């Protein structure tokens, strides 16, 4: 079997653009992968055209060989766009290899270590406590969610003194706990908006009395000693990893005890092949994996198969959004995604007729501005 073509599709998932890749072979088996779109949106397309020239004619079932070739042919370490493109390639190769044997992808990863995959619902905002109860009750009744992720910020961070922001966050979580079922878990994602580590410690510890599931990415990812300090001084589980790319970076984070939970993105780090390396490093540091996944149904499938075969997997982020191109997505039941052992590859269908219609939407992050006109962090 030989790789004969790459075909890219820039498509919408909710309000965000997502890039899909189909890899074709001379035996008529095609595989699908999804890449995280960091931006510029269309940068991934020429990168994938370039990568195709490096692997055309290769046997797609030699997944490790092909993906290692792509990584090693880059003289300098791959970053956000390069590894996202390799992620899509890696995923499509696993899909082909599994389809060729008529088995699910997780069967090629050593088989499943769990019967179903636990998920939490991404809410992402900080709705008023009564509204939060209504939102979470609806998600619980329809899909069985018992874990949710909110924002800890009730307003602008920079228009009042920090102590008031901390107090407001603590009062908010107390009210959410009062309004919602005591059986439910709530995580808080600060989206790396805090620059000073001591402020992140103050905010995280204000959440501690109300037992958050985790406190996610309060500061920028680049300086690992700051993360080592955070975990040493926080009284809540510390989670991070969506902005890290390589197994080496996760090793630097964890060798200094910089996180309780890591959150690599399978569509960022180089695909399942690199994700498994990262998970092994985490397991050696007694750390669980809760993948970053605010993505579409194909990325959900990638994550489900990874989680099914990962012994130190914890819980998967899940965002409820519709697409035109996946008629049979994995949907939660009782707060879990069920495996599909009777379906080969990723276990979902891709409607290529729907992909032929341009459904692209442009999206950019908004950079917050402080009252003095200086730039904050998005």
Coordinates of C-alpha atoms in Angstrom, one line a residue, residues 76-378:
X76 CA 14.7 23.0 13.7
X77 CA 12.1 21.8 16.2
X78 CA 8.6 22.0 14.8
X79 CA 6.3 24.5 16.4
X80 CA 2.5 25.2 16.5
X81 CA 1.7 25.0 12.8
X82 CA 4.2 22.3 11.8
X83 CA 3.2 19.9 14.6
X84 CA -0.5 20.6 14.0
X85 CA -0.1 19.6 10.4
X86 CA 1.8 16.4 11.4
X87 CA -1.0 15.7 13.9
X88 CA -3.5 15.5 11.0
X89 CA -1.1 13.3 9.0
X90 CA -0.5 11.0 12.0
X91 CA -4.2 10.6 12.7
X92 CA -5.0 9.8 9.0
X93 CA -2.3 7.1 9.0
X94 CA -3.7 5.4 12.1
X95 CA -7.1 5.5 10.4
X96 CA -5.8 3.8 7.3
X97 CA -3.8 1.2 9.3
X98 CA -6.9 0.3 11.4
X99 CA -9.2 0.2 8.4
X100 CA -6.8 -2.1 6.5
X101 CA -7.2 -4.6 9.4
X102 CA -10.9 -3.9 9.9
X103 CA -10.4 -2.9 13.6
X104 CA -10.8 0.3 15.7
X105 CA -7.7 2.4 16.1
X106 CA -7.5 1.7 19.8
X107 CA -7.0 -2.0 19.0
X108 CA -3.7 -1.0 17.4
X109 CA -2.7 0.9 20.5
X110 CA -2.7 -2.2 22.7
X111 CA -6.5 -2.5 23.1
X112 CA -8.9 -0.7 25.4
X113 CA -8.1 -0.3 29.1
X114 CA -11.6 1.1 29.9
X115 CA -15.1 0.4 28.6
X116 CA -16.1 4.1 28.0
X117 CA -14.5 7.5 28.2
X118 CA -15.4 10.1 30.8
X119 CA -16.1 13.7 29.5
X120 CA -16.8 17.1 31.0
X121 CA -18.8 19.9 29.4
X122 CA -17.1 23.0 28.4
X123 CA -19.3 26.0 29.4
X124 CA -16.3 28.4 29.3
X125 CA -18.2 31.5 30.6
X126 CA -19.2 32.5 34.1
X127 CA -23.0 32.6 34.1
X128 CA -24.9 33.9 37.1
X129 CA -25.3 31.0 39.6
X130 CA -29.0 30.4 38.8
X131 CA -28.3 30.4 35.1
X132 CA -25.4 28.1 35.7
X133 CA -27.7 25.7 37.5
X134 CA -30.1 25.8 34.5
X135 CA -27.3 25.2 32.0
X136 CA -25.7 22.4 33.9
X137 CA -29.0 20.7 34.7
X138 CA -29.9 20.7 31.0
X139 CA -26.6 19.2 30.1
X140 CA -26.9 16.6 32.9
X141 CA -30.5 15.7 31.9
X142 CA -29.7 15.3 28.2
X143 CA -26.2 13.9 28.2
X144 CA -25.5 12.8 31.8
X145 CA -22.7 15.4 32.4
X146 CA -21.6 15.7 36.0
X147 CA -18.5 17.8 35.4
X148 CA -18.3 21.2 33.8
X149 CA -15.7 23.9 33.1
X150 CA -16.3 27.6 33.8
X151 CA -14.3 30.8 33.6
X152 CA -13.2 32.2 37.0
X153 CA -13.6 35.8 35.8
X154 CA -16.9 37.6 36.2
X155 CA -15.7 40.8 34.4
X156 CA -12.7 42.7 33.2
X157 CA -9.5 41.8 35.1
X158 CA -7.8 45.2 34.8
X159 CA -10.4 47.8 35.8
X160 CA -10.2 47.3 39.6
X161 CA -7.8 46.1 42.2
X162 CA -6.8 42.5 42.1
X163 CA -8.1 41.7 45.6
X164 CA -11.6 42.5 44.4
X165 CA -11.2 40.1 41.5
X166 CA -10.1 37.3 43.8
X167 CA -13.0 38.0 46.3
X168 CA -15.5 38.1 43.4
X169 CA -14.3 34.7 42.1
X170 CA -14.5 33.1 45.6
X171 CA -18.0 34.5 46.2
X172 CA -19.0 33.3 42.7
X173 CA -17.8 29.7 43.2
X174 CA -19.5 29.6 46.6
X175 CA -22.8 30.7 45.0
X176 CA -22.4 28.1 42.2
X177 CA -21.8 25.4 44.8
X178 CA -25.0 26.6 46.7
X179 CA -27.1 26.6 43.5
X180 CA -25.9 23.4 41.8
X181 CA -25.9 19.8 42.8
X182 CA -23.2 19.0 45.3
X183 CA -22.4 15.8 43.3
X184 CA -21.1 17.8 40.3
X185 CA -17.5 18.9 39.6
X186 CA -16.5 22.3 38.4
X187 CA -13.2 23.2 36.8
X188 CA -12.0 26.8 36.1
X189 CA -10.0 27.8 33.1
X190 CA -8.1 31.1 33.5
X191 CA -6.8 31.0 29.8
X192 CA -3.3 32.2 30.7
X193 CA -4.6 35.7 31.4
X194 CA -2.6 36.3 34.6
X195 CA 1.0 37.4 34.3
X196 CA 2.1 37.4 37.9
X197 CA 2.5 33.9 39.5
X198 CA 1.6 35.3 43.0
X199 CA -1.7 36.5 41.6
X200 CA -2.4 33.1 40.1
X201 CA -1.7 31.5 43.5
X202 CA -4.1 34.0 45.3
X203 CA -6.9 33.3 42.8
X204 CA -6.4 29.5 42.8
X205 CA -6.4 29.3 46.6
X206 CA -9.5 31.4 46.8
X207 CA -11.3 28.6 44.9
X208 CA -9.9 25.9 47.2
X209 CA -12.6 25.8 49.9
X210 CA -15.1 24.8 47.2
X211 CA -13.2 21.9 45.8
X212 CA -12.6 22.7 42.1
X213 CA -12.0 19.7 39.8
X214 CA -8.9 21.7 38.6
X215 CA -7.5 25.2 38.1
X216 CA -6.4 25.4 34.4
X217 CA -3.6 27.4 32.8
X218 CA -3.6 30.6 35.0
X219 CA -0.3 31.9 33.6
X220 CA 1.7 31.8 30.4
X221 CA 3.3 28.4 29.6
X222 CA 6.9 29.4 28.7
X223 CA 8.7 29.6 32.1
X224 CA 8.6 26.2 33.8
X225 CA 10.0 27.3 37.2
X226 CA 6.9 29.5 37.6
X227 CA 4.8 26.4 37.2
X228 CA 6.9 24.5 39.7
X229 CA 6.2 27.3 42.2
X230 CA 2.5 27.4 41.4
X231 CA 2.0 23.7 42.2
X232 CA 4.1 24.0 45.4
X233 CA 1.9 26.8 46.7
X234 CA -1.5 26.1 45.4
X235 CA -4.1 24.1 47.4
X236 CA -6.1 23.0 44.3
X237 CA -5.2 20.6 41.4
X238 CA -3.2 22.5 38.8
X239 CA -3.8 21.7 35.1
X240 CA -1.9 22.9 32.0
X241 CA -0.5 21.8 28.7
X242 CA -2.7 23.0 25.8
X243 CA 0.0 25.5 24.8
X244 CA 2.9 23.0 25.0
X245 CA 4.0 21.1 21.9
X246 CA 6.6 18.5 22.5
X247 CA 7.3 15.6 24.9
X248 CA 10.5 17.5 25.9
X249 CA 8.4 20.4 27.1
X250 CA 6.2 18.2 29.2
X251 CA 9.2 16.5 30.6
X252 CA 10.6 19.9 31.7
X253 CA 7.2 20.8 33.2
X254 CA 6.8 17.5 35.1
X255 CA 10.4 16.9 36.2
X256 CA 10.0 20.0 38.4
X257 CA 6.6 18.9 39.6
X258 CA 4.8 21.7 37.7
X259 CA 1.3 20.2 37.3
X260 CA -1.2 17.7 38.8
X261 CA -3.0 17.2 35.5
X262 CA -1.6 17.7 32.0
X263 CA -3.8 18.8 29.0
X264 CA -2.0 18.2 25.8
X265 CA -4.0 18.7 22.6
X266 CA -3.8 15.7 20.3
X267 CA -4.3 17.9 17.3
X268 CA -1.3 20.1 18.4
X269 CA 1.4 17.9 19.7
X270 CA 1.9 15.7 16.6
X271 CA -1.0 13.3 16.9
X272 CA -1.6 10.1 18.8
X273 CA 2.0 8.9 18.3
X274 CA 3.4 11.9 20.2
X275 CA 0.4 12.1 22.6
X276 CA 1.3 8.5 23.8
X277 CA 4.9 9.5 24.5
X278 CA 3.6 12.5 26.6
X279 CA 1.2 10.3 28.5
X280 CA 4.0 7.9 29.4
X281 CA 6.1 10.7 30.7
X282 CA 3.1 11.9 32.8
X283 CA 2.5 8.4 34.1
X284 CA 6.1 8.1 35.3
X285 CA 5.5 11.3 37.3
X286 CA 2.1 10.1 38.8
X287 CA 0.3 12.6 36.7
X288 CA -3.0 12.1 34.8
X289 CA -4.0 13.3 31.3
X290 CA -7.1 15.3 30.6
X291 CA -6.8 16.3 27.0
X292 CA -7.5 19.7 25.7
X293 CA -10.4 19.3 23.2
X294 CA -12.6 22.3 22.3
X295 CA -12.8 20.7 18.8
X296 CA -15.0 19.0 16.3
X297 CA -16.3 15.4 16.0
X298 CA -13.2 14.1 14.2
X299 CA -10.8 15.4 17.0
X300 CA -13.2 13.9 19.5
X301 CA -12.8 10.5 17.8
X302 CA -9.0 10.9 17.9
X303 CA -9.1 11.6 21.6
X304 CA -11.6 8.8 22.4
X305 CA -9.3 6.2 20.9
X306 CA -6.3 7.6 22.7
X307 CA -8.2 7.7 26.0
X308 CA -9.5 4.1 25.5
X309 CA -5.9 2.8 25.4
X310 CA -4.3 5.2 28.0
X311 CA -4.0 3.9 31.5
X312 CA -3.5 7.3 33.1
X313 CA -6.2 9.1 31.2
X314 CA -8.6 11.1 33.5
X315 CA -11.3 13.0 31.7
X316 CA -11.8 14.6 28.2
X317 CA -13.0 18.1 27.4
X318 CA -16.1 18.0 25.3
X319 CA -17.8 20.9 23.4
X320 CA -21.3 20.4 22.1
X321 CA -21.2 21.9 18.6
X322 CA -22.9 20.8 15.3
X323 CA -21.2 20.3 12.0
X324 CA -22.5 19.6 8.5
X325 CA -20.0 16.9 7.7
X326 CA -20.2 14.3 10.5
X327 CA -23.6 12.5 10.6
X328 CA -22.7 10.1 13.5
X329 CA -20.5 11.9 16.1
X330 CA -19.7 10.4 19.4
X331 CA -22.3 11.9 21.8
X332 CA -22.2 11.6 25.6
X333 CA -24.4 9.2 27.4
X334 CA -24.4 9.2 31.2
X335 CA -21.4 11.6 31.0
X336 CA -19.3 9.2 28.9
X337 CA -18.5 8.4 25.3
X338 CA -19.1 4.8 24.4
X339 CA -16.6 2.8 22.3
X340 CA -17.6 1.4 18.9
X341 CA -15.7 -1.9 18.7
X342 CA -17.6 -3.0 15.6
X343 CA -16.5 0.0 13.5
X344 CA -13.0 0.2 12.0
X345 CA -10.8 3.2 12.1
X346 CA -12.1 6.2 14.0
X347 CA -15.6 4.8 14.1
X348 CA -17.3 7.8 12.5
X349 CA -18.3 8.7 8.9
X350 CA -17.3 11.9 7.1
X351 CA -19.8 13.3 4.6
X352 CA -17.6 14.4 1.7
X353 CA -20.6 15.9 -0.1
X354 CA -21.0 18.3 2.8
X355 CA -17.3 19.1 2.7
X356 CA -17.6 20.1 -0.9
X357 CA -19.6 23.2 0.2
X358 CA -17.5 26.0 1.5
X359 CA -18.4 26.5 5.2
X360 CA -15.3 28.4 6.2
X361 CA -15.5 31.1 8.9
X362 CA -12.7 33.4 9.9
X363 CA -12.0 33.8 13.7
X364 CA -9.4 35.7 15.6
X365 CA -8.7 36.1 19.3
X366 CA -9.4 39.6 20.7
X367 CA -6.4 41.2 22.6
X368 CA -7.6 42.8 25.8
X369 CA -6.4 46.3 26.5
X370 CA -5.8 47.6 30.0
X371 CA -7.1 51.0 31.2
X372 CA -3.7 52.6 30.6
X373 CA -3.7 51.5 26.9
X374 CA -1.2 48.7 27.4
X375 CA -1.8 45.2 26.1
X376 CA -2.9 42.3 28.4
X377 CA -2.9 38.7 27.4
X378 CA -5.6 36.7 25.5

